[in-house]
Amino acid sequence: MSEQQTSAESSNARPTTGTARVKRGMAEMLKGGVIMDVVTPEQAKIAEDAGAVAVMALERVPADIRSQGGVARMSDPDMIDGIIDAVSIPVMAKARIGHMAEAQVLQAIGVDYVDESEVLTPADEANHIDKWAFTVPFVCGAVNLGEALRRIAEGAAMIRSKGEAGTGNVVEATRHMRRIRADMRRLTTLDSTELYAAAKELRASYELVAEVAAAGKLPVVLFTAGGIATPADAAMMMQLGAEGVFVGSGIFKSGDPAKRAAAIVKATTFYDDPDVVVKVSRGLGEAMVGINLDDLSETQRLAGRGW
Amino acid sequence: MTRIGVLALQGDVAEHVRMLGECGADAVPVRRPEELLTVDALVIPGGESTTISKLAVEFEVFEPIRKRVAEGMPAYGSCAGMIMLAERVLDGRDDQRAFGGVDMTVRRNAFGRQVDSFETDLRIAGVDGDPLHAVFIRAPWVESVGESVEVLSRVTGGRADGRIVAVRQGNVLATAFHPELTDDLRVHRLFADMVRAAAAG
């Protein structure tokens, strides 16, 4: 018997943390749910009251990062502690792309998921964090299948389509979700010889490409993010194949956050039932003011961050 | 063929549907009161118990499910589903409600946060063969059970040594772990057998 087999057997006999299965499995438990950006414990409570499956702690919501400018970083540890104490649902937090020390801090604080996020100012313009080195799982953004598979190869246990955060405009989320799904559909039509060239084109590992081609889906959960502002936006993204929804500025930049948050939760569960979406869409007050993507210059776009 | 519903308000619904299908059951998602009427049994999946509780109340399936479980409909819950089948929940939200069905007190997130989530092997009463590989994710444990509850499994080793993680009372089965995240069908087979036995009455 090889040494490897022996160690695999003994590791099965006693509790093992930080495995790919528990990391990816955590994301499975969030499916069909809404994860809401919060910057304070008070906002986290509103999100939990509304039925969020998790909250995402960050320093400023994307709309404020856009309007205020400057470097956007990981949230203050005291603020994250406050959010963890305020709610009983999972707490996620954002780290800058490539900033392994921020991610280490978040893991030490005890957050349940780290979002290595393009919404914050990147700390490394060539490399993402080696996510296999962590016990805490990571979610990463992607605009297409190649990017998603590169993140998974680095250890991401969940993927979200990027969209364009802080705009309240769902068009980029739609583009990225459709693109990822179309890329996957295409792979399922290729023969085994063609998969090698496809992997090269996608700039992704052959093993992951072959896995997606066989399964027709990612090996991890796929959520959507970036620009979701209404219950109908959430329902649309679910119909496009998202397994759940991140909402950032769309809730706390609107007129009645508590009501809008609860409405988006319900529309996500009943995404295919227009009667429910109608009912929850009434009387929500002002939606966040949106931004047309044509009004953003290339440097103002966040989705291009990540490599 | 028995028809088993999977409560589809939030959580890992598809995984339970797949496992039940592989056990030869007709498995369907259930979100509405009228859908509940068409099933012989119900699985409550893993997910966020506070979200599932809230949505069950708002979409008016809470009372119908509570009533049917009380009347003897077979039910199985994993993780959040175990919490939903408990008579008493510790460390939950004040407004959190559970269907009940098992005379037990469950502590939510008892094993800790996600960094404490783990895999381990377990012996489970009624599941023959090799130990079952169990996946625990921000999992609850059973703090105490009433006399009529059968304890099926406890964890061994670690700081939670001896904690109860699988129980059965009558037609209701609950596990703190997620067999649906593995390819091992034995727990779902056990439940499908319970459902068949109940139907044969």
Coordinates of C-alpha atoms in Angstrom, one line a residue:
Chain A
M1 CA 0.0 0.0 0.0
S2 CA 1.4 3.4 -0.9
E3 CA 2.1 6.0 1.7
Q4 CA -0.4 8.3 0.1
Q5 CA -3.2 5.9 0.5
T6 CA -2.3 5.3 4.2
S7 CA -2.4 9.0 5.0
A8 CA -5.7 9.5 3.1
E9 CA -7.3 6.7 5.2
S10 CA -6.1 8.0 8.5
S11 CA -7.1 11.6 7.6
N12 CA -10.6 10.3 6.9
A13 CA -10.8 8.7 10.3
R14 CA -10.5 12.0 12.3
P15 CA -12.2 15.4 11.6
T16 CA -10.5 17.3 8.8
T17 CA -11.1 21.0 8.2
G18 CA -10.5 23.3 5.2
T19 CA -11.1 20.6 2.5
A20 CA -12.3 21.5 -1.0
R21 CA -15.5 19.7 -0.1
V22 CA -16.4 21.8 3.0
K23 CA -15.4 24.9 1.2
R24 CA -17.5 24.3 -1.9
G25 CA -20.2 22.7 0.2
M26 CA -20.6 26.0 2.2
A27 CA -21.5 27.7 -1.1
E28 CA -24.0 24.9 -1.9
M29 CA -25.9 25.9 1.3
L30 CA -26.2 29.5 0.1
K31 CA -27.9 28.6 -3.2
G32 CA -31.3 30.2 -3.9
G33 CA -30.3 32.9 -1.5
V34 CA -29.3 36.6 -1.4
I35 CA -26.0 37.8 0.0
M36 CA -26.1 41.5 0.9
D37 CA -23.3 44.1 1.1
V38 CA -23.2 45.8 4.5
V39 CA -20.8 48.3 6.0
T40 CA -22.1 48.4 9.6
P41 CA -23.6 46.0 12.2
E42 CA -26.9 47.9 11.9
Q43 CA -27.1 47.2 8.1
A44 CA -26.2 43.6 8.8
K45 CA -29.2 43.3 11.1
I46 CA -31.5 44.7 8.5
A47 CA -30.1 42.2 6.0
E48 CA -30.6 39.3 8.4
D49 CA -34.1 40.4 9.3
A50 CA -34.9 40.5 5.5
G51 CA -33.9 36.9 5.1
A52 CA -30.4 37.2 3.6
V53 CA -28.4 33.9 3.6
A54 CA -25.2 35.8 4.4
V55 CA -23.8 39.3 4.6
M56 CA -20.7 40.7 2.9
A57 CA -18.7 43.1 5.0
L58 CA -16.8 45.9 3.2
E59 CA -15.5 49.3 3.9
R60 CA -17.8 51.2 1.6
V61 CA -20.5 50.0 -0.8
P62 CA -19.4 50.1 -4.5
A63 CA -21.5 53.2 -5.3
D64 CA -19.6 55.1 -2.6
I65 CA -16.3 53.8 -3.7
R66 CA -17.2 55.2 -7.2
S67 CA -18.3 58.6 -6.0
Q68 CA -15.6 59.1 -3.3
G69 CA -12.6 57.6 -5.1
G70 CA -9.4 56.7 -3.3
V71 CA -8.0 53.3 -2.4
A72 CA -10.7 50.8 -1.3
R73 CA -9.4 48.3 1.2
M74 CA -10.5 45.5 3.5
S75 CA -13.0 46.6 6.2
D76 CA -11.8 47.6 9.7
P77 CA -11.4 44.4 11.9
D78 CA -13.5 46.0 14.7
M79 CA -16.3 46.7 12.2
I80 CA -16.2 43.1 11.0
D81 CA -16.2 41.8 14.6
G82 CA -19.2 44.0 15.2
I83 CA -21.0 42.5 12.2
I84 CA -20.1 39.0 13.3
D85 CA -21.6 39.7 16.8
A86 CA -24.7 41.3 15.3
V87 CA -25.9 38.4 13.2
S88 CA -26.2 34.7 13.3
I89 CA -26.0 34.1 9.5
P90 CA -22.6 33.7 7.7
V91 CA -20.4 36.7 7.4
M92 CA -18.3 37.2 4.3
A93 CA -15.7 40.0 3.8
K94 CA -13.8 41.4 0.9
A95 CA -10.0 41.4 0.4
R96 CA -8.1 43.2 -2.3
I97 CA -7.0 41.1 -5.3
G98 CA -3.7 39.5 -4.5
H99 CA -3.6 40.8 -1.0
M100 CA -2.9 37.6 0.9
A101 CA -2.3 39.4 4.2
E102 CA -5.7 41.0 4.2
A103 CA -7.2 37.5 3.6
Q104 CA -5.1 36.1 6.4
V105 CA -6.5 38.8 8.7
L106 CA -10.0 38.0 7.6
Q107 CA -9.5 34.3 8.3
A108 CA -8.0 35.0 11.7
I109 CA -11.1 37.2 12.6
G110 CA -13.3 34.2 11.7
V111 CA -15.2 35.3 8.6
D112 CA -17.0 32.5 6.8
Y113 CA -16.0 33.4 3.2
V114 CA -13.5 35.8 1.7
D115 CA -14.4 37.6 -1.5
E116 CA -11.2 38.4 -3.4
S117 CA -12.8 41.3 -5.1
E118 CA -12.3 43.6 -8.0
V119 CA -14.5 46.2 -6.2
L120 CA -11.6 47.0 -3.9
T121 CA -8.4 48.4 -5.3
P122 CA -6.1 45.6 -6.6
A123 CA -3.0 44.9 -4.6
D124 CA -1.3 42.8 -7.2
E125 CA -1.6 43.4 -10.9
A126 CA -0.4 39.9 -12.0
N127 CA -1.3 37.4 -9.3
H128 CA -4.4 36.5 -7.3
I129 CA -4.1 34.9 -3.9
D130 CA -3.1 31.3 -3.6
K131 CA -6.5 30.3 -2.1
W132 CA -5.5 26.6 -1.5
A133 CA -3.3 27.9 1.3
F134 CA -6.3 28.9 3.4
T135 CA -8.8 27.1 5.6
V136 CA -11.4 29.8 4.9
P137 CA -13.1 29.5 1.5
F138 CA -12.9 32.1 -1.3
V139 CA -15.4 33.5 -3.8
C140 CA -14.0 35.3 -6.9
G141 CA -15.5 37.3 -9.7
A142 CA -15.4 36.3 -13.4
V143 CA -16.6 37.8 -16.7
N144 CA -16.2 34.6 -18.7
L145 CA -15.5 30.9 -18.3
G146 CA -11.7 31.2 -18.7
E147 CA -11.5 33.7 -15.8
A148 CA -13.8 31.5 -13.6
L149 CA -11.6 28.4 -14.2
R150 CA -8.4 30.4 -13.5
R151 CA -9.8 31.4 -10.1
I152 CA -11.0 27.8 -9.4
A153 CA -7.5 26.5 -10.3
E154 CA -6.2 29.0 -7.6
G155 CA -8.6 27.5 -5.1
A156 CA -11.7 29.6 -5.4
A157 CA -14.7 27.6 -4.0
M158 CA -17.4 29.8 -5.4
I159 CA -17.7 32.0 -8.5
R160 CA -19.8 35.1 -9.0
S161 CA -20.3 36.8 -12.4
K162 CA -18.8 40.3 -11.9
G163 CA -21.2 42.7 -13.5
E164 CA -20.4 46.3 -12.9
A165 CA -20.6 47.0 -9.2
G166 CA -22.1 50.2 -7.9
T167 CA -24.0 51.1 -11.0
G168 CA -27.5 49.8 -10.3
N169 CA -27.3 48.7 -14.0
V170 CA -27.8 45.0 -14.6
V171 CA -26.5 45.0 -18.2
E172 CA -23.0 43.8 -17.4
A173 CA -24.2 41.1 -15.0
T174 CA -26.4 39.9 -17.8
R175 CA -23.5 40.0 -20.2
H176 CA -21.1 38.1 -17.9
M177 CA -23.7 35.4 -16.9
R178 CA -24.7 34.8 -20.5
R179 CA -21.0 34.6 -21.5
I180 CA -20.1 32.1 -18.8
R181 CA -23.1 29.9 -19.6
A182 CA -22.5 30.2 -23.3
D183 CA -18.8 29.3 -22.9
M184 CA -19.8 26.2 -20.9
R185 CA -22.5 25.1 -23.5
R186 CA -19.9 25.4 -26.2
L187 CA -17.5 23.1 -24.3
T188 CA -20.1 20.4 -24.1
T189 CA -20.3 20.3 -27.9
L190 CA -16.5 19.7 -28.5
D191 CA -14.9 16.3 -29.0
S192 CA -12.0 15.2 -26.8
T193 CA -9.3 16.4 -29.2
E194 CA -10.8 19.9 -29.4
L195 CA -10.7 20.3 -25.6
Y196 CA -6.9 20.9 -25.6
A197 CA -7.2 23.8 -27.9
A198 CA -10.2 25.1 -26.0
A199 CA -8.2 25.0 -22.8
K200 CA -5.5 27.1 -24.5
E201 CA -8.0 29.6 -25.8
L202 CA -9.7 29.9 -22.4
R203 CA -6.2 30.2 -20.7
A204 CA -7.5 27.6 -18.3
S205 CA -6.2 24.2 -17.1
Y206 CA -7.1 21.3 -19.4
E207 CA -8.3 19.2 -16.4
L208 CA -10.9 21.9 -15.4
V209 CA -11.9 22.4 -19.0
A210 CA -12.5 18.7 -19.5
E211 CA -14.5 18.6 -16.2
V212 CA -16.8 21.4 -17.3
A213 CA -17.2 19.8 -20.7
A214 CA -18.3 16.5 -19.1
A215 CA -20.6 18.1 -16.5
G216 CA -22.0 21.1 -18.4
K217 CA -21.5 23.2 -15.3
L218 CA -18.8 24.6 -13.1
P219 CA -17.4 22.4 -10.3
V220 CA -18.4 25.2 -7.9
V221 CA -21.5 27.2 -7.2
L222 CA -22.1 30.2 -9.6
F223 CA -23.8 33.3 -8.2
T224 CA -24.3 36.7 -9.9
A225 CA -23.3 40.2 -8.8
G226 CA -22.9 43.7 -9.9
G227 CA -25.8 46.1 -10.6
I228 CA -28.7 44.1 -9.2
A229 CA -31.1 46.8 -7.9
T230 CA -34.7 45.4 -8.1
P231 CA -36.6 42.2 -7.4
A232 CA -37.0 41.8 -11.2
D233 CA -33.3 42.1 -11.7
A234 CA -32.7 39.3 -9.2
A235 CA -35.4 37.2 -10.9
M236 CA -33.9 37.8 -14.3
M237 CA -30.4 36.7 -13.2
M238 CA -31.8 33.5 -11.7
Q239 CA -33.6 32.8 -15.0
L240 CA -30.2 33.3 -16.7
G241 CA -28.8 30.5 -14.6
A242 CA -27.4 32.1 -11.5
E243 CA -27.7 29.9 -8.4
G244 CA -28.0 32.9 -6.1
V245 CA -27.5 36.7 -6.0
F246 CA -25.2 39.2 -4.4
V247 CA -26.7 42.7 -3.9
G248 CA -24.4 45.5 -3.1
S249 CA -25.3 49.2 -3.3
G250 CA -28.8 48.3 -4.6
I251 CA -30.2 47.8 -1.1
F252 CA -28.7 50.4 1.1
K253 CA -28.6 53.1 -1.6
S254 CA -32.4 52.8 -2.0
G255 CA -35.3 54.6 -0.3
D256 CA -36.4 51.7 1.9
P257 CA -33.6 49.2 2.4
A258 CA -35.5 46.8 4.7
K259 CA -38.4 46.5 2.4
R260 CA -36.3 46.2 -0.8
A261 CA -34.0 43.6 0.8
A262 CA -37.0 41.4 1.8
A263 CA -38.5 41.8 -1.7
I264 CA -35.3 40.8 -3.5
V265 CA -35.1 37.7 -1.2
K266 CA -38.6 36.6 -2.2
A267 CA -38.1 37.3 -5.9
T268 CA -34.9 35.2 -5.8
T269 CA -36.8 32.2 -4.4
F270 CA -39.8 32.7 -6.8
Y271 CA -37.8 33.9 -9.7
D272 CA -39.9 32.0 -12.2
D273 CA -43.3 33.2 -10.8
P274 CA -44.2 36.7 -12.1
D275 CA -47.2 36.9 -9.7
V276 CA -44.8 36.8 -6.7
V277 CA -42.3 39.2 -8.4
V278 CA -45.2 41.7 -9.1
K279 CA -46.4 41.5 -5.5
V280 CA -43.0 42.1 -3.9
S281 CA -42.1 44.9 -6.4
R282 CA -45.0 47.2 -5.2
G283 CA -44.4 50.1 -2.9
L284 CA -40.6 49.7 -2.6
G285 CA -39.9 53.5 -2.8
E286 CA -37.0 54.9 -4.7
A287 CA -34.5 52.4 -6.3
M288 CA -30.9 53.5 -6.3
V289 CA -30.0 56.0 -9.0
G290 CA -28.3 54.1 -11.7
I291 CA -25.4 54.8 -14.0
N292 CA -25.4 54.1 -17.7
L293 CA -22.4 52.1 -18.7
D294 CA -21.7 54.4 -21.6
D295 CA -21.1 57.2 -19.1
L296 CA -18.2 55.3 -17.5
S297 CA -14.7 55.5 -18.9
E298 CA -12.6 52.3 -19.2
T299 CA -10.7 53.3 -16.0
Q300 CA -13.9 53.7 -14.1
R301 CA -14.9 50.1 -14.9
L302 CA -14.2 47.6 -12.1
A303 CA -14.9 44.4 -14.1
G304 CA -11.6 44.7 -16.0
R305 CA -9.7 44.1 -12.8
G306 CA -8.6 40.5 -12.3
W307 CA -6.3 38.6 -14.6
Chain B
M1 CA -43.7 4.8 -6.6
T2 CA -43.6 7.2 -3.6
R3 CA -43.3 10.8 -4.3
I4 CA -40.9 12.7 -2.0
G5 CA -40.9 16.5 -2.0
V6 CA -37.8 18.6 -1.3
L7 CA -38.6 22.0 0.4
A8 CA -37.2 24.4 -2.3
L9 CA -37.3 27.8 -0.6
Q10 CA -33.5 28.0 -0.3
G11 CA -30.5 25.7 0.0
D12 CA -29.0 22.6 -1.6
V13 CA -32.3 21.4 -3.1
A14 CA -30.9 19.9 -6.3
E15 CA -28.5 17.7 -4.4
H16 CA -31.3 16.1 -2.4
V17 CA -33.5 15.7 -5.5
R18 CA -30.6 13.9 -7.3
M19 CA -29.9 11.6 -4.3
L20 CA -33.6 10.6 -3.9
G21 CA -33.9 10.0 -7.7
E22 CA -30.9 7.7 -7.5
C23 CA -32.7 5.8 -4.7
G24 CA -35.7 5.2 -7.1
A25 CA -38.0 7.8 -5.6
D26 CA -40.0 10.4 -7.6
A27 CA -38.4 13.6 -6.1
V28 CA -39.9 17.0 -6.7
P29 CA -39.2 20.5 -5.4
V30 CA -41.9 22.0 -3.1
R31 CA -42.4 25.7 -2.6
R32 CA -46.2 26.1 -2.4
P33 CA -49.0 24.7 -0.2
E34 CA -50.7 23.0 -3.2
E35 CA -47.4 21.3 -4.1
L36 CA -47.1 19.9 -0.6
L37 CA -50.5 18.2 -1.1
T38 CA -49.0 16.0 -3.9
V39 CA -46.1 14.5 -1.9
D40 CA -46.0 11.5 0.5
A41 CA -42.9 12.8 2.4
L42 CA -40.7 15.8 2.6
V43 CA -37.0 16.5 2.8
I44 CA -35.8 19.8 4.2
P45 CA -32.4 20.6 2.7
G46 CA -29.3 22.2 4.0
G47 CA -29.3 26.0 3.8
E48 CA -29.8 28.9 6.1
S49 CA -32.4 28.0 8.6
T50 CA -33.4 31.6 9.4
T51 CA -34.1 32.2 5.7
I52 CA -36.0 29.0 5.3
S53 CA -38.1 29.7 8.4
K54 CA -38.9 33.2 7.2
L55 CA -39.8 32.2 3.7
A56 CA -41.9 29.2 4.9
V57 CA -44.0 31.5 7.0
E58 CA -44.4 34.2 4.4
F59 CA -45.3 31.8 1.6
E60 CA -47.8 30.0 3.8
V61 CA -46.2 26.5 3.8
F62 CA -45.1 26.7 7.5
E63 CA -48.4 25.6 9.1
P64 CA -49.3 23.0 6.5
I65 CA -45.8 21.4 6.9
R66 CA -45.9 21.6 10.7
K67 CA -49.3 19.9 10.7
R68 CA -48.4 17.1 8.3
V69 CA -45.2 16.3 10.2
A70 CA -47.3 16.2 13.4
E71 CA -49.7 13.8 11.7
G72 CA -46.9 11.4 10.7
M73 CA -45.7 12.5 7.3
P74 CA -42.2 11.1 6.9
A75 CA -39.6 13.9 6.9
Y76 CA -35.8 14.1 6.7
G77 CA -33.7 17.1 7.4
S78 CA -30.0 17.7 6.9
C79 CA -28.2 20.5 8.8
A80 CA -30.6 23.5 8.5
G81 CA -33.3 20.8 7.9
M82 CA -32.4 19.2 11.2
I83 CA -32.9 22.6 12.9
M84 CA -36.3 22.9 11.2
L85 CA -37.4 19.5 12.6
A86 CA -36.4 20.2 16.2
E87 CA -38.9 21.0 18.9
R88 CA -36.4 23.4 20.5
V89 CA -33.6 25.5 18.9
L90 CA -30.8 27.2 20.8
D91 CA -28.7 30.1 19.4
G92 CA -31.4 30.8 16.8
R93 CA -33.1 34.2 16.0
D94 CA -35.9 35.1 18.3
D95 CA -38.4 35.0 15.4
Q96 CA -37.1 31.7 14.1
R97 CA -39.6 28.9 13.9
A98 CA -39.3 25.2 13.4
F99 CA -41.7 22.6 12.2
G100 CA -40.9 20.2 15.0
G101 CA -41.3 16.5 14.7
V102 CA -38.4 15.3 16.8
D103 CA -38.4 15.8 20.6
M104 CA -34.9 17.3 20.7
T105 CA -33.0 20.5 21.5
V106 CA -30.7 21.5 18.6
R107 CA -27.9 24.1 19.0
R108 CA -27.4 26.1 15.8
N109 CA -23.9 26.5 14.4
A110 CA -22.7 24.5 17.4
F111 CA -19.5 23.3 15.8
G112 CA -18.4 26.8 15.1
R113 CA -17.9 29.0 12.1
Q114 CA -17.0 28.0 8.5
V115 CA -13.3 27.6 9.4
D116 CA -14.4 24.8 11.8
S117 CA -16.4 23.0 9.2
F118 CA -15.1 19.5 8.7
E119 CA -15.4 16.0 7.2
T120 CA -15.2 12.8 9.3
D121 CA -16.2 9.2 9.3
L122 CA -19.3 8.1 11.3
R123 CA -21.0 4.9 12.4
I124 CA -24.8 5.3 12.0
A125 CA -27.3 2.9 13.5
G126 CA -29.4 1.4 10.6
V127 CA -26.7 2.1 8.0
D128 CA -24.7 -1.1 7.4
G129 CA -21.3 -1.5 5.9
D130 CA -18.3 0.9 6.1
P131 CA -18.5 4.0 8.2
L132 CA -20.2 6.9 6.4
H133 CA -18.1 9.8 5.3
A134 CA -19.9 12.8 6.8
V135 CA -19.6 16.5 5.8
F136 CA -20.4 19.1 8.5
I137 CA -20.8 22.7 7.4
R138 CA -21.4 25.3 10.2
A139 CA -23.3 22.4 11.5
P140 CA -25.7 22.1 14.5
W141 CA -25.6 19.4 17.0
V142 CA -28.3 17.8 19.2
E143 CA -28.0 19.1 22.7
S144 CA -30.5 16.7 24.3
V145 CA -33.3 14.3 23.2
G146 CA -36.5 13.1 24.7
E147 CA -37.1 9.4 25.7
S148 CA -38.8 8.4 22.4
V149 CA -36.0 9.7 20.2
E150 CA -33.5 7.1 18.8
V151 CA -29.9 8.4 18.7
L152 CA -28.4 7.1 15.5
S153 CA -24.9 8.6 15.6
R154 CA -22.5 10.6 17.6
V155 CA -19.2 12.2 16.5
T156 CA -16.0 10.7 17.9
G157 CA -12.8 12.6 18.6
G158 CA -12.1 16.3 18.7
R159 CA -13.6 18.7 21.1
A160 CA -17.2 17.7 20.2
D161 CA -16.5 14.1 21.1
G162 CA -19.8 12.3 21.8
R163 CA -22.2 14.9 20.5
I164 CA -25.3 13.6 18.8
V165 CA -25.5 14.2 15.1
A166 CA -28.2 11.8 13.7
V167 CA -31.6 11.0 15.3
R168 CA -34.9 9.4 14.4
Q169 CA -38.3 9.6 16.0
G170 CA -41.1 7.7 14.3
N171 CA -41.1 8.7 10.7
V172 CA -38.8 11.7 11.1
L173 CA -35.0 11.5 10.4
A174 CA -32.5 14.2 11.0
T175 CA -28.7 14.5 10.4
A176 CA -26.4 17.4 11.3
F177 CA -24.3 16.5 8.3
H178 CA -24.8 16.5 4.5
P179 CA -25.0 13.1 2.9
E180 CA -26.2 14.9 -0.2
L181 CA -22.7 16.4 -0.7
T182 CA -21.3 12.9 -1.2
D183 CA -22.1 10.0 -3.5
D184 CA -23.1 7.7 -0.6
L185 CA -26.8 7.0 -1.0
R186 CA -27.2 5.0 2.3
V187 CA -28.9 7.7 4.4
H188 CA -31.3 8.6 1.6
R189 CA -32.0 4.9 1.0
L190 CA -32.8 4.6 4.7
F191 CA -35.3 7.5 4.4
A192 CA -36.8 6.2 1.2
D193 CA -37.4 2.8 3.0
M194 CA -39.0 4.7 5.9
V195 CA -41.3 6.5 3.3
R196 CA -42.2 3.1 1.7
A197 CA -42.9 1.5 5.0
A198 CA -45.1 4.4 6.1
A199 CA -47.0 4.2 2.8
A200 CA -47.5 0.4 3.2
G201 CA -48.8 1.4 6.7

